[in-house]
PDB file of C-alpha atoms in Angstrom:
ATOM      1  CA  UNK A 124       1.691   9.573  -6.688  1.00  0.00           C
ATOM      2  CA  UNK A 125       3.964  11.253  -4.024  1.00  0.00           C
ATOM      3  CA  UNK A 126       1.889  11.359  -0.636  1.00  0.00           C
ATOM      4  CA  UNK A 127       3.773  11.739   2.724  1.00  0.00           C
ATOM      5  CA  UNK A 128       6.941  13.455   2.941  1.00  0.00           C
ATOM      6  CA  UNK A 129       9.632  13.892   5.679  1.00  0.00           C
ATOM      7  CA  UNK A 130      11.965  16.497   4.821  1.00  0.00           C
ATOM      8  CA  UNK A 131      14.743  18.332   6.697  1.00  0.00           C
ATOM      9  CA  UNK A 132      15.642  21.849   5.500  1.00  0.00           C
ATOM     10  CA  UNK A 133      18.416  23.760   6.742  1.00  0.00           C
ATOM     11  CA  UNK A 134      17.477  27.165   8.412  1.00  0.00           C
ATOM     12  CA  UNK A 135      18.620  30.143   6.776  1.00  0.00           C
ATOM     13  CA  UNK A 136      18.255  32.325   9.680  1.00  0.00           C
ATOM     14  CA  UNK A 137      17.413  31.181  13.216  1.00  0.00           C
ATOM     15  CA  UNK A 138      14.643  33.177  15.125  1.00  0.00           C
ATOM     16  CA  UNK A 139      16.054  34.615  18.406  1.00  0.00           C
ATOM     17  CA  UNK A 140      13.696  32.502  20.354  1.00  0.00           C
ATOM     18  CA  UNK A 141      15.205  29.236  19.039  1.00  0.00           C
ATOM     19  CA  UNK A 142      18.670  30.405  19.915  1.00  0.00           C
ATOM     20  CA  UNK A 143      17.420  31.643  23.436  1.00  0.00           C
ATOM     21  CA  UNK A 144      15.467  28.309  23.885  1.00  0.00           C
ATOM     22  CA  UNK A 145      12.432  30.263  24.839  1.00  0.00           C
ATOM     23  CA  UNK A 146       9.889  28.361  26.796  1.00  0.00           C
ATOM     24  CA  UNK A 147       6.692  30.163  25.777  1.00  0.00           C
ATOM     25  CA  UNK A 148       5.087  30.155  22.284  1.00  0.00           C
ATOM     26  CA  UNK A 149       6.073  32.703  19.896  1.00  0.00           C
ATOM     27  CA  UNK A 150       5.117  33.961  16.067  1.00  0.00           C
ATOM     28  CA  UNK A 151       7.848  33.561  13.777  1.00  0.00           C
ATOM     29  CA  UNK A 152       7.212  34.002   9.902  1.00  0.00           C
ATOM     30  CA  UNK A 153       3.416  34.176  10.629  1.00  0.00           C
ATOM     31  CA  UNK A 154       3.363  30.744  12.271  1.00  0.00           C
ATOM     32  CA  UNK A 155       2.809  30.265  15.941  1.00  0.00           C
ATOM     33  CA  UNK A 156       5.501  27.859  17.200  1.00  0.00           C
ATOM     34  CA  UNK A 157       4.765  26.099  20.701  1.00  0.00           C
ATOM     35  CA  UNK A 158       7.499  24.466  22.655  1.00  0.00           C
ATOM     36  CA  UNK A 159       7.436  20.762  23.341  1.00  0.00           C
ATOM     37  CA  UNK A 160       9.183  19.094  26.138  1.00  0.00           C
ATOM     38  CA  UNK A 161      10.430  15.561  26.835  1.00  0.00           C
ATOM     39  CA  UNK A 162       9.856  13.327  29.772  1.00  0.00           C
ATOM     40  CA  UNK A 163      12.407  15.170  31.763  1.00  0.00           C
ATOM     41  CA  UNK A 164      10.553  18.516  31.129  1.00  0.00           C
ATOM     42  CA  UNK A 165      13.401  19.701  28.973  1.00  0.00           C
ATOM     43  CA  UNK A 166      12.679  21.670  26.032  1.00  0.00           C
ATOM     44  CA  UNK A 167      12.899  19.485  22.938  1.00  0.00           C
ATOM     45  CA  UNK A 168      11.574  21.249  20.039  1.00  0.00           C
ATOM     46  CA  UNK A 169       9.045  23.790  18.682  1.00  0.00           C
ATOM     47  CA  UNK A 170       5.885  22.895  16.522  1.00  0.00           C
ATOM     48  CA  UNK A 171       3.769  24.620  14.228  1.00  0.00           C
ATOM     49  CA  UNK A 172       1.103  23.759  11.479  1.00  0.00           C
ATOM     50  CA  UNK A 173       0.913  24.793   8.017  1.00  0.00           C
ATOM     51  CA  UNK A 174      -2.677  23.393   6.586  1.00  0.00           C
ATOM     52  CA  UNK A 175      -2.257  19.587   7.044  1.00  0.00           C
ATOM     53  CA  UNK A 176       1.671  19.624   7.493  1.00  0.00           C
ATOM     54  CA  UNK A 177       3.322  19.332  10.813  1.00  0.00           C
ATOM     55  CA  UNK A 178       6.328  21.822  11.314  1.00  0.00           C
ATOM     56  CA  UNK A 179       9.035  21.363  13.896  1.00  0.00           C
ATOM     57  CA  UNK A 180      11.949  23.531  14.467  1.00  0.00           C
ATOM     58  CA  UNK A 181      14.935  21.559  15.972  1.00  0.00           C
ATOM     59  CA  UNK A 182      18.441  22.635  16.454  1.00  0.00           C
ATOM     60  CA  UNK A 183      19.372  24.204  12.941  1.00  0.00           C
ATOM     61  CA  UNK A 184      16.588  22.533  10.929  1.00  0.00           C
ATOM     62  CA  UNK A 185      12.890  23.035   9.865  1.00  0.00           C
ATOM     63  CA  UNK A 186      11.410  19.372   9.670  1.00  0.00           C
ATOM     64  CA  UNK A 187       8.251  18.936   7.557  1.00  0.00           C
ATOM     65  CA  UNK A 188       5.994  16.127   7.985  1.00  0.00           C
ATOM     66  CA  UNK A 189       2.509  14.812   6.206  1.00  0.00           C
ATOM     67  CA  UNK A 190       0.874  14.384   3.225  1.00  0.00           C
ATOM     68  CA  UNK A 191       2.031  16.605   0.055  1.00  0.00           C
ATOM     69  CA  UNK A 192      -0.821  15.169  -1.745  1.00  0.00           C
ATOM     70  CA  UNK A 193      -3.472  16.324   0.762  1.00  0.00           C
ATOM     71  CA  UNK A 194      -1.815  19.749   1.127  1.00  0.00           C
ATOM     72  CA  UNK A 195      -2.548  20.164  -2.668  1.00  0.00           C
ATOM     73  CA  UNK A 196      -5.905  18.635  -3.138  1.00  0.00           C
ATOM     74  CA  UNK A 197      -7.130  18.107   0.276  1.00  0.00           C
ATOM     75  CA  UNK A 198      -7.567  14.493   0.076  1.00  0.00           C
ATOM     76  CA  UNK A 199      -5.308  11.332  -1.368  1.00  0.00           C
ATOM     77  CA  UNK A 200      -7.913   9.256  -3.175  1.00  0.00           C
ATOM     78  CA  UNK A 201      -7.757  11.479  -6.188  1.00  0.00           C
ATOM     79  CA  UNK A 202      -4.970  11.289  -8.852  1.00  0.00           C
ATOM     80  CA  UNK A 203      -2.026  13.375  -7.866  1.00  0.00           C
ATOM     81  CA  UNK A 204       0.187  13.974 -10.833  1.00  0.00           C
ATOM     82  CA  UNK A 205       3.848  15.046 -11.475  1.00  0.00           C
ATOM     83  CA  UNK A 206       2.789  18.651 -12.488  1.00  0.00           C
ATOM     84  CA  UNK A 207       0.676  18.797  -9.227  1.00  0.00           C
ATOM     85  CA  UNK A 208       3.501  17.608  -7.319  1.00  0.00           C
ATOM     86  CA  UNK A 209       5.707  20.426  -8.622  1.00  0.00           C
ATOM     87  CA  UNK A 210       2.815  22.962  -7.863  1.00  0.00           C
ATOM     88  CA  UNK A 211       2.479  21.502  -4.346  1.00  0.00           C
ATOM     89  CA  UNK A 212       6.324  22.075  -3.744  1.00  0.00           C
ATOM     90  CA  UNK A 213       6.129  25.702  -5.059  1.00  0.00           C
ATOM     91  CA  UNK A 214       3.237  26.314  -2.716  1.00  0.00           C
ATOM     92  CA  UNK A 215       5.356  24.975   0.202  1.00  0.00           C
ATOM     93  CA  UNK A 216       8.367  26.784  -0.766  1.00  0.00           C
ATOM     94  CA  UNK A 217       6.253  30.243  -0.933  1.00  0.00           C
ATOM     95  CA  UNK A 218       4.924  29.985   2.704  1.00  0.00           C
ATOM     96  CA  UNK A 219       8.158  28.483   4.330  1.00  0.00           C
ATOM     97  CA  UNK A 220      10.920  30.892   5.403  1.00  0.00           C
ATOM     98  CA  UNK A 221      13.586  29.061   3.680  1.00  0.00           C
ATOM     99  CA  UNK A 222      14.405  27.270   0.366  1.00  0.00           C
ATOM    100  CA  UNK A 223      12.572  24.184   0.585  1.00  0.00           C
ATOM    101  CA  UNK A 224      14.122  22.800  -2.558  1.00  0.00           C
ATOM    102  CA  UNK A 225      17.462  22.424  -0.545  1.00  0.00           C
ATOM    103  CA  UNK A 226      15.890  20.206   1.977  1.00  0.00           C
ATOM    104  CA  UNK A 227      16.973  16.577   2.679  1.00  0.00           C
ATOM    105  CA  UNK A 228      14.474  13.932   2.003  1.00  0.00           C
ATOM    106  CA  UNK A 229      14.281  11.588   5.077  1.00  0.00           C
ATOM    107  CA  UNK A 230      11.289   9.548   4.098  1.00  0.00           C
ATOM    108  CA  UNK A 231       8.657   9.367   1.355  1.00  0.00           C
ATOM    109  CA  UNK A 232       5.396   7.458   0.666  1.00  0.00           C
ATOM    110  CA  UNK A 233       4.091   7.062  -2.872  1.00  0.00           C
ATOM    111  CA  UNK A 234       1.243   5.228  -4.367  1.00  0.00           C
ATOM    112  CA  UNK A 235      -1.827   5.160  -6.518  1.00  0.00           C
ATOM    113  CA  UNK A 236      -5.559   4.626  -6.602  1.00  0.00           C
ATOM    114  CA  UNK A 237      -7.523   2.288  -8.890  1.00  0.00           C
ATOM    115  CA  UNK A 238     -11.164   1.458  -9.208  1.00  0.00           C
ATOM    116  CA  UNK A 239     -11.240  -2.080  -7.936  1.00  0.00           C
ATOM    117  CA  UNK A 240     -12.750  -4.262  -5.229  1.00  0.00           C
ATOM    118  CA  UNK A 241      -9.809  -4.109  -2.624  1.00  0.00           C
ATOM    119  CA  UNK A 242     -10.574  -7.338  -0.880  1.00  0.00           C
ATOM    120  CA  UNK A 243     -10.288  -9.351  -3.870  1.00  0.00           C
ATOM    121  CA  UNK A 244      -6.916  -8.226  -4.501  1.00  0.00           C
ATOM    122  CA  UNK A 245      -5.146  -8.376  -0.966  1.00  0.00           C
ATOM    123  CA  UNK A 246      -7.167 -11.386   0.010  1.00  0.00           C
ATOM    124  CA  UNK A 247      -4.821 -13.222  -2.740  1.00  0.00           C
ATOM    125  CA  UNK A 248      -1.499 -11.873  -1.222  1.00  0.00           C
ATOM    126  CA  UNK A 249       0.763 -14.177   0.746  1.00  0.00           C
ATOM    127  CA  UNK A 250       4.329 -12.900   1.145  1.00  0.00           C
ATOM    128  CA  UNK A 251       6.699 -10.121   0.212  1.00  0.00           C
ATOM    129  CA  UNK A 252      10.469 -11.142   0.489  1.00  0.00           C
ATOM    130  CA  UNK A 253       9.350 -14.124   2.487  1.00  0.00           C
ATOM    131  CA  UNK A 254       7.343 -12.063   4.928  1.00  0.00           C
ATOM    132  CA  UNK A 255       3.324 -12.483   5.438  1.00  0.00           C
ATOM    133  CA  UNK A 256       1.288  -9.426   5.624  1.00  0.00           C
ATOM    134  CA  UNK A 257      -0.531  -8.003   8.775  1.00  0.00           C
ATOM    135  CA  UNK A 258      -4.200  -6.749   8.769  1.00  0.00           C
ATOM    136  CA  UNK A 259      -4.840  -2.967   8.557  1.00  0.00           C
ATOM    137  CA  UNK A 260      -7.680  -2.271  11.056  1.00  0.00           C
ATOM    138  CA  UNK A 261      -9.957   0.416  12.096  1.00  0.00           C
ATOM    139  CA  UNK A 262     -11.549  -0.526  15.189  1.00  0.00           C
ATOM    140  CA  UNK A 263     -12.547  -4.181  14.799  1.00  0.00           C
ATOM    141  CA  UNK A 264     -12.919  -3.869  11.063  1.00  0.00           C
ATOM    142  CA  UNK A 265     -10.114  -4.832   8.643  1.00  0.00           C
ATOM    143  CA  UNK A 266      -9.630  -2.750   5.672  1.00  0.00           C
ATOM    144  CA  UNK A 267      -6.425  -3.555   4.418  1.00  0.00           C
ATOM    145  CA  UNK A 268      -3.076  -5.668   4.246  1.00  0.00           C
ATOM    146  CA  UNK A 269       0.465  -4.382   5.212  1.00  0.00           C
ATOM    147  CA  UNK A 270       3.865  -5.717   5.102  1.00  0.00           C
ATOM    148  CA  UNK A 271       6.525  -4.518   7.369  1.00  0.00           C
ATOM    149  CA  UNK A 272       9.938  -4.319   6.127  1.00  0.00           C
ATOM    150  CA  UNK A 273      12.926  -3.087   7.799  1.00  0.00           C
ATOM    151  CA  UNK A 274      12.993   0.312   5.808  1.00  0.00           C
ATOM    152  CA  UNK A 275       9.742   0.699   4.401  1.00  0.00           C
ATOM    153  CA  UNK A 276       6.185  -0.944   4.302  1.00  0.00           C
ATOM    154  CA  UNK A 277       3.889  -1.834   1.578  1.00  0.00           C
ATOM    155  CA  UNK A 278       0.073  -1.272   1.949  1.00  0.00           C
ATOM    156  CA  UNK A 279      -2.730  -2.264  -0.043  1.00  0.00           C
ATOM    157  CA  UNK A 280      -6.146  -1.117   1.267  1.00  0.00           C
ATOM    158  CA  UNK A 281      -9.703  -0.044   0.865  1.00  0.00           C
ATOM    159  CA  UNK A 282      -9.617   3.572   0.058  1.00  0.00           C
ATOM    160  CA  UNK A 283     -13.242   4.112   0.402  1.00  0.00           C
ATOM    161  CA  UNK A 284     -13.612   2.642   3.820  1.00  0.00           C
ATOM    162  CA  UNK A 285     -10.604   4.504   4.923  1.00  0.00           C
ATOM    163  CA  UNK A 286     -11.907   7.979   3.805  1.00  0.00           C
ATOM    164  CA  UNK A 287     -15.477   7.342   5.057  1.00  0.00           C
ATOM    165  CA  UNK A 288     -13.914   6.560   8.775  1.00  0.00           C
ATOM    166  CA  UNK A 289     -11.645   9.607   8.667  1.00  0.00           C
ATOM    167  CA  UNK A 290     -13.829  12.179   7.147  1.00  0.00           C
ATOM    168  CA  UNK A 291     -17.335  10.902   7.069  1.00  0.00           C
ATOM    169  CA  UNK A 292     -17.202  11.294   3.156  1.00  0.00           C
ATOM    170  CA  UNK A 293     -19.090   8.587   1.245  1.00  0.00           C
ATOM    171  CA  UNK A 294     -17.421   7.639  -2.082  1.00  0.00           C
ATOM    172  CA  UNK A 295     -19.845   5.697  -4.216  1.00  0.00           C
ATOM    173  CA  UNK A 296     -17.364   3.417  -5.510  1.00  0.00           C
ATOM    174  CA  UNK A 297     -14.866   0.674  -4.601  1.00  0.00           C
ATOM    175  CA  UNK A 298     -11.321   2.160  -4.536  1.00  0.00           C
ATOM    176  CA  UNK A 299      -7.988   0.318  -3.956  1.00  0.00           C
ATOM    177  CA  UNK A 300      -4.766   2.165  -2.978  1.00  0.00           C
ATOM    178  CA  UNK A 301      -1.444   0.455  -3.508  1.00  0.00           C
ATOM    179  CA  UNK A 302       1.256   2.406  -1.897  1.00  0.00           C
ATOM    180  CA  UNK A 303       5.038   2.148  -0.720  1.00  0.00           C
ATOM    181  CA  UNK A 304       4.676   3.716   2.806  1.00  0.00           C
ATOM    182  CA  UNK A 305       7.551   5.502   4.866  1.00  0.00           C
ATOM    183  CA  UNK A 306      10.390   4.481   2.588  1.00  0.00           C
ATOM    184  CA  UNK A 307      13.733   5.656   3.827  1.00  0.00           C
ATOM    185  CA  UNK A 308      15.883   7.285   0.913  1.00  0.00           C
ATOM    186  CA  UNK A 309      18.509   4.506   1.335  1.00  0.00           C
ATOM    187  CA  UNK A 310      15.869   2.170  -0.068  1.00  0.00           C
ATOM    188  CA  UNK A 311      15.114   4.554  -2.921  1.00  0.00           C
ATOM    189  CA  UNK A 312      18.676   4.910  -3.633  1.00  0.00           C
ATOM    190  CA  UNK A 313      20.183   1.407  -3.296  1.00  0.00           C
ATOM    191  CA  UNK A 314      21.625  -0.492  -6.252  1.00  0.00           C
ATOM    192  CA  UNK A 315      18.271  -2.123  -7.285  1.00  0.00           C
ATOM    193  CA  UNK A 316      15.865   0.981  -7.152  1.00  0.00           C
ATOM    194  CA  UNK A 317      18.499   3.754  -8.006  1.00  0.00           C
ATOM    195  CA  UNK A 318      15.975   6.448  -7.999  1.00  0.00           C
ATOM    196  CA  UNK A 319      18.448   9.339  -7.106  1.00  0.00           C
ATOM    197  CA  UNK A 320      16.232  11.225  -4.635  1.00  0.00           C
ATOM    198  CA  UNK A 321      18.190  12.843  -1.869  1.00  0.00           C
ATOM    199  CA  UNK A 322      17.035  16.490  -1.878  1.00  0.00           C
ATOM    200  CA  UNK A 323      13.530  18.006  -2.526  1.00  0.00           C
ATOM    201  CA  UNK A 324      14.863  19.244  -5.752  1.00  0.00           C
ATOM    202  CA  UNK A 325      15.367  15.846  -6.948  1.00  0.00           C
ATOM    203  CA  UNK A 326      11.734  15.199  -7.021  1.00  0.00           C
ATOM    204  CA  UNK A 327      11.213  17.798  -9.679  1.00  0.00           C
ATOM    205  CA  UNK A 328      13.528  15.725 -12.138  1.00  0.00           C
ATOM    206  CA  UNK A 329      10.956  13.884 -14.595  1.00  0.00           C
ATOM    207  CA  UNK A 330      13.224  10.870 -15.030  1.00  0.00           C
ATOM    208  CA  UNK A 331      13.343  10.291 -11.155  1.00  0.00           C
ATOM    209  CA  UNK A 332       9.651  10.673 -10.865  1.00  0.00           C
ATOM    210  CA  UNK A 333       9.572   8.024 -13.720  1.00  0.00           C
ATOM    211  CA  UNK A 334      11.735   5.820 -11.521  1.00  0.00           C
ATOM    212  CA  UNK A 335       9.300   5.982  -8.438  1.00  0.00           C
ATOM    213  CA  UNK A 336       6.663   4.388 -10.677  1.00  0.00           C
ATOM    214  CA  UNK A 337       8.925   1.682 -11.547  1.00  0.00           C
ATOM    215  CA  UNK A 338       9.491   0.992  -8.046  1.00  0.00           C
ATOM    216  CA  UNK A 339       5.948   0.966  -7.219  1.00  0.00           C
ATOM    217  CA  UNK A 340       5.101  -1.472  -9.976  1.00  0.00           C
ATOM    218  CA  UNK A 341       8.132  -3.581  -9.157  1.00  0.00           C
ATOM    219  CA  UNK A 342       6.930  -4.153  -5.566  1.00  0.00           C
ATOM    220  CA  UNK A 343       3.468  -4.846  -6.401  1.00  0.00           C
ATOM    221  CA  UNK A 344       4.877  -7.500  -9.053  1.00  0.00           C
ATOM    222  CA  UNK A 345       7.363  -9.056  -6.148  1.00  0.00           C
ATOM    223  CA  UNK A 346       4.253  -9.812  -3.960  1.00  0.00           C
ATOM    224  CA  UNK A 347       3.804 -13.596  -3.739  1.00  0.00           C
ATOM    225  CA  UNK A 348       0.104 -14.085  -4.607  1.00  0.00           C
ATOM    226  CA  UNK A 349      -2.010 -17.070  -3.894  1.00  0.00           C
ATOM    227  CA  UNK A 350      -2.416 -18.870  -7.407  1.00  0.00           C
ATOM    228  CA  UNK A 351      -5.723 -19.553  -8.377  1.00  0.00           C
ATOM    229  CA  UNK A 352      -5.196 -23.261  -8.967  1.00  0.00           C
ATOM    230  CA  UNK A 353      -7.714 -25.887 -10.412  1.00  0.00           C
ATOM    231  CA  UNK A 354      -7.160 -28.206  -7.613  1.00  0.00           C
ATOM    232  CA  UNK A 355      -8.978 -30.966  -9.263  1.00  0.00           C
ATOM    233  CA  UNK A 356      -6.297 -31.348 -11.796  1.00  0.00           C
ATOM    234  CA  UNK A 357      -3.592 -31.778  -9.001  1.00  0.00           C
ATOM    235  CA  UNK A 358      -2.747 -35.103  -7.361  1.00  0.00           C
ATOM    236  CA  UNK A 359      -2.555 -35.734  -3.641  1.00  0.00           C
ATOM    237  CA  UNK A 360       1.262 -34.855  -3.411  1.00  0.00           C
ATOM    238  CA  UNK A 361       0.916 -31.903  -5.546  1.00  0.00           C
ATOM    239  CA  UNK A 362      -1.942 -30.537  -3.258  1.00  0.00           C
ATOM    240  CA  UNK A 363       0.036 -31.090  -0.006  1.00  0.00           C
ATOM    241  CA  UNK A 364       2.913 -29.163  -1.559  1.00  0.00           C
ATOM    242  CA  UNK A 365       0.851 -26.337  -2.541  1.00  0.00           C
ATOM    243  CA  UNK A 366      -0.618 -26.327   1.146  1.00  0.00           C
ATOM    244  CA  UNK A 367       2.894 -26.255   2.870  1.00  0.00           C
ATOM    245  CA  UNK A 368       4.137 -23.530   0.528  1.00  0.00           C
ATOM    246  CA  UNK A 369       1.289 -21.384   1.225  1.00  0.00           C
ATOM    247  CA  UNK A 370       1.436 -21.785   4.909  1.00  0.00           C
ATOM    248  CA  UNK A 371       3.986 -19.300   6.375  1.00  0.00           C
ATOM    249  CA  UNK A 372       5.053 -21.330   9.355  1.00  0.00           C
ATOM    250  CA  UNK A 373       5.441 -24.530   7.627  1.00  0.00           C
ATOM    251  CA  UNK A 374       7.189 -23.143   4.714  1.00  0.00           C
ATOM    252  CA  UNK A 375       9.637 -21.294   7.079  1.00  0.00           C
ATOM    253  CA  UNK A 376      10.369 -24.131   9.155  1.00  0.00           C
ATOM    254  CA  UNK A 377      11.062 -26.271   5.918  1.00  0.00           C
ATOM    255  CA  UNK A 378      13.252 -23.325   4.748  1.00  0.00           C
ATOM    256  CA  UNK A 379      15.386 -23.110   7.980  1.00  0.00           C
ATOM    257  CA  UNK A 380      15.776 -26.765   8.762  1.00  0.00           C
ATOM    258  CA  UNK A 381      15.691 -28.576   5.403  1.00  0.00           C
ATOM    259  CA  UNK A 382      16.855 -25.915   2.996  1.00  0.00           C
ATOM    260  CA  UNK A 383      17.767 -28.377   0.044  1.00  0.00           C
ATOM    261  CA  UNK A 384      13.996 -29.832   0.229  1.00  0.00           C
ATOM    262  CA  UNK A 385      12.690 -26.178   0.466  1.00  0.00           C
ATOM    263  CA  UNK A 386      14.653 -25.405  -2.882  1.00  0.00           C
ATOM    264  CA  UNK A 387      13.420 -28.504  -4.519  1.00  0.00           C
ATOM    265  CA  UNK A 388       9.837 -27.808  -3.303  1.00  0.00           C
ATOM    266  CA  UNK A 389       9.766 -24.248  -4.448  1.00  0.00           C
ATOM    267  CA  UNK A 390      10.973 -25.153  -7.819  1.00  0.00           C
ATOM    268  CA  UNK A 391       7.880 -27.824  -8.029  1.00  0.00           C
ATOM    269  CA  UNK A 392       5.753 -25.032  -6.694  1.00  0.00           C
ATOM    270  CA  UNK A 393       6.707 -22.625  -9.312  1.00  0.00           C
ATOM    271  CA  UNK A 394       6.053 -25.450 -11.953  1.00  0.00           C
ATOM    272  CA  UNK A 395       2.650 -26.002 -10.523  1.00  0.00           C
ATOM    273  CA  UNK A 396       1.763 -22.343 -10.700  1.00  0.00           C
ATOM    274  CA  UNK A 397       3.232 -22.084 -14.249  1.00  0.00           C
ATOM    275  CA  UNK A 398       1.011 -24.993 -15.458  1.00  0.00           C
ATOM    276  CA  UNK A 399      -2.131 -24.878 -13.425  1.00  0.00           C
ATOM    277  CA  UNK A 400      -2.692 -21.283 -12.242  1.00  0.00           C
ATOM    278  CA  UNK A 401      -5.240 -18.678 -13.460  1.00  0.00           C
ATOM    279  CA  UNK A 402      -3.374 -15.186 -12.588  1.00  0.00           C
ATOM    280  CA  UNK A 403      -5.655 -13.290 -14.949  1.00  0.00           C
ATOM    281  CA  UNK A 404      -7.265 -11.229 -12.258  1.00  0.00           C
ATOM    282  CA  UNK A 405      -3.776 -10.065 -10.468  1.00  0.00           C
ATOM    283  CA  UNK A 406      -2.501  -9.179 -14.154  1.00  0.00           C
ATOM    284  CA  UNK A 407      -5.593  -7.226 -14.526  1.00  0.00           C
ATOM    285  CA  UNK A 408      -5.083  -5.257 -11.497  1.00  0.00           C
ATOM    286  CA  UNK A 409      -1.296  -4.907 -12.342  1.00  0.00           C
ATOM    287  CA  UNK A 410      -2.394  -3.345 -15.556  1.00  0.00           C
ATOM    288  CA  UNK A 411      -4.843  -0.781 -13.844  1.00  0.00           C
ATOM    289  CA  UNK A 412      -1.986   0.301 -11.571  1.00  0.00           C
ATOM    290  CA  UNK A 413       0.248   0.668 -14.496  1.00  0.00           C
ATOM    291  CA  UNK A 414      -2.101   2.912 -16.274  1.00  0.00           C
ATOM    292  CA  UNK A 415      -2.412   5.040 -13.061  1.00  0.00           C
ATOM    293  CA  UNK A 416       1.098   5.259 -12.658  1.00  0.00           C
ATOM    294  CA  UNK A 417       1.612   6.393 -16.145  1.00  0.00           C
ATOM    295  CA  UNK A 418      -0.915   9.069 -15.815  1.00  0.00           C
ATOM    296  CA  UNK A 419       0.552  10.403 -12.735  1.00  0.00           C
ATOM    297  CA  UNK A 420       3.901  10.696 -14.548  1.00  0.00           C
ATOM    298  CA  UNK A 421       2.583  12.268 -18.021  1.00  0.00           C
ATOM    299  CA  UNK A 422       0.221  14.975 -16.346  1.00  0.00           C
TER     300      UNK A 422
END
């Protein structure tokens, strides 16, 4: 379930080259550290690699960024479970010259993959918290949908297509990945989510890992989907109402300029959905996601 991480670990002992601000590459704890300079040619930080992870020495911290999922499994389309997360962090702690578990979690991505036709899912998405999604593209080919929120993003996309584009690996089935991407810790720890992840050691707590799964499923439920309506059962006034509520620009214009009318329209729109919509498919997808989350938590 956990994928990309960004953690900042306090250095327990600085290399002399960092103290002296050496402008040449050096070896420290088996890693080759390369100096990086800003636009003014001033030394900014040192970078190194550990498998797929990007390491950065900056001031008194070691910053680690990239996919924990790929570090352990070599990909992020297979299930990544709670037990495997623990082993991946143990591996990371063994190879880095510090106590990883004391590191501060800056950002976190987490998600699951299910066997389902991706386009059939995200093509029914409309808004999340009033915002429309934008297409995820590789070249000229669209392969997913992404909501850009202030402190995180939500992605739903064709994992089969992405893997083939990135690694030329052909997966003989349709895979859909749903993911909370690049979430700041303040999102995870606000009054609504209340996950309680601040340090890397918090990820090891089973109850907090469970809460991550709850957040993932709640975000999917919050996405406003296009109702599969039997339009022939609606009168002309109801059809016009549905059209206006599913058009982002019109909906937002009514909301801003005629808020009382918007509230009434929204109430009527919800009633139409309740009576006339067939949401079986999205409920079917939700149950599959729920099963995938449960598997990740319990293994």
